[in-house]
Coordinates of C-alpha atoms in Angstrom, one line a residue:
X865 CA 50.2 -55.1 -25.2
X866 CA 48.8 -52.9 -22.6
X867 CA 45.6 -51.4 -22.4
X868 CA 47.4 -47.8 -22.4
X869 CA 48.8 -48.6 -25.5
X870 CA 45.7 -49.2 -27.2
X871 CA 45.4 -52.6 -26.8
X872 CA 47.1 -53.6 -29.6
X873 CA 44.1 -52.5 -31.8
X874 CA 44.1 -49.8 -34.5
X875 CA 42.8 -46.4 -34.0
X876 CA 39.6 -47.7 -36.2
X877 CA 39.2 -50.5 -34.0
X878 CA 39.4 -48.9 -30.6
X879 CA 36.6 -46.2 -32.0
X880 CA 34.5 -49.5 -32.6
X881 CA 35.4 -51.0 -29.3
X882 CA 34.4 -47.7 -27.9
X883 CA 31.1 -47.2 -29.9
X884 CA 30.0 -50.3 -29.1
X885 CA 30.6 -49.9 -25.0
X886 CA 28.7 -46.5 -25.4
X887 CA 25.6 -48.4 -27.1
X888 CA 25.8 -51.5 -24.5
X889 CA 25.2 -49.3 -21.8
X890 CA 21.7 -48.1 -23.0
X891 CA 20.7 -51.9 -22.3
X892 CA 21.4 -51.3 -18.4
X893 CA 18.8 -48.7 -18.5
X894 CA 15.9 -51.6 -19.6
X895 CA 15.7 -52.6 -15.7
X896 CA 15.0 -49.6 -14.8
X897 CA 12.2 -49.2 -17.7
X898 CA 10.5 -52.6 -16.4
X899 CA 10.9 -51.4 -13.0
X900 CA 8.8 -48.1 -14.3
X901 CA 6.4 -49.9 -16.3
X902 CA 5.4 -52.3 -13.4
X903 CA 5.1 -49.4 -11.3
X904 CA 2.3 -47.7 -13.8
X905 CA 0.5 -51.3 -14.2
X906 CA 0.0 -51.1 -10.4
X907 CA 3.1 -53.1 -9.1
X908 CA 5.3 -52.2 -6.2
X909 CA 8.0 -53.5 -3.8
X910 CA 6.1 -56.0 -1.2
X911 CA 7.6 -55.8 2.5
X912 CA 5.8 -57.8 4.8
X913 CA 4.2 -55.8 7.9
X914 CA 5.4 -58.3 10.2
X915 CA 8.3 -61.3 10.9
X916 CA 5.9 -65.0 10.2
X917 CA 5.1 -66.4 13.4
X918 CA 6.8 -69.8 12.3
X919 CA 9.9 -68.2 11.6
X920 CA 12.6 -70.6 13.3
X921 CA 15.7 -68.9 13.8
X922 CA 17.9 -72.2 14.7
X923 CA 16.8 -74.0 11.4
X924 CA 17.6 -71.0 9.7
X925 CA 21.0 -70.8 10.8
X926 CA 21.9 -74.6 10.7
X927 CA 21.0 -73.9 7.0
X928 CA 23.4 -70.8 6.0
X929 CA 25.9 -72.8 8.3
X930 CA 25.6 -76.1 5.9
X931 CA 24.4 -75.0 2.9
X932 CA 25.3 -71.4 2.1
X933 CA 28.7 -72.4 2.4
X934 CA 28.2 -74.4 -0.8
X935 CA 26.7 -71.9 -2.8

């Protein structure tokens, strides 16, 4: 069964299937909702105004070439 041909689903069952894809993506828009609503409580994106001082680029590296490799 291909997805062309329906799916091997009815035409009742791919309204459904449809229907219920149309409704999911309204729960994508929430993020953008908190992301609002912190924004009017007085939140916002926090960038630092300059690189740390103890920033060590060598440990740094040895790390993403041990252990990112694992993630």
């Amino acid at each position: 069964m291909r997805y062309s041909d329906g799916g091997g689903l009815t035409a009742e069952q791919r309204r459904r299937r449809e229907e219920v894809r149309m409704r999911a993506v309204d729960l994508f828009e929430k993020v953008s909702g908190v992301t609002q609503l912190l924004h009017r409580m007085g939140f916002s994106v926090q960038i630092p105004a300059r690189p740390v001082a103890e920033r060590d680029k060598g440990t740094i590296t040895a790390w993403r070439e041990a252990t990112w490799q694992e993630v």
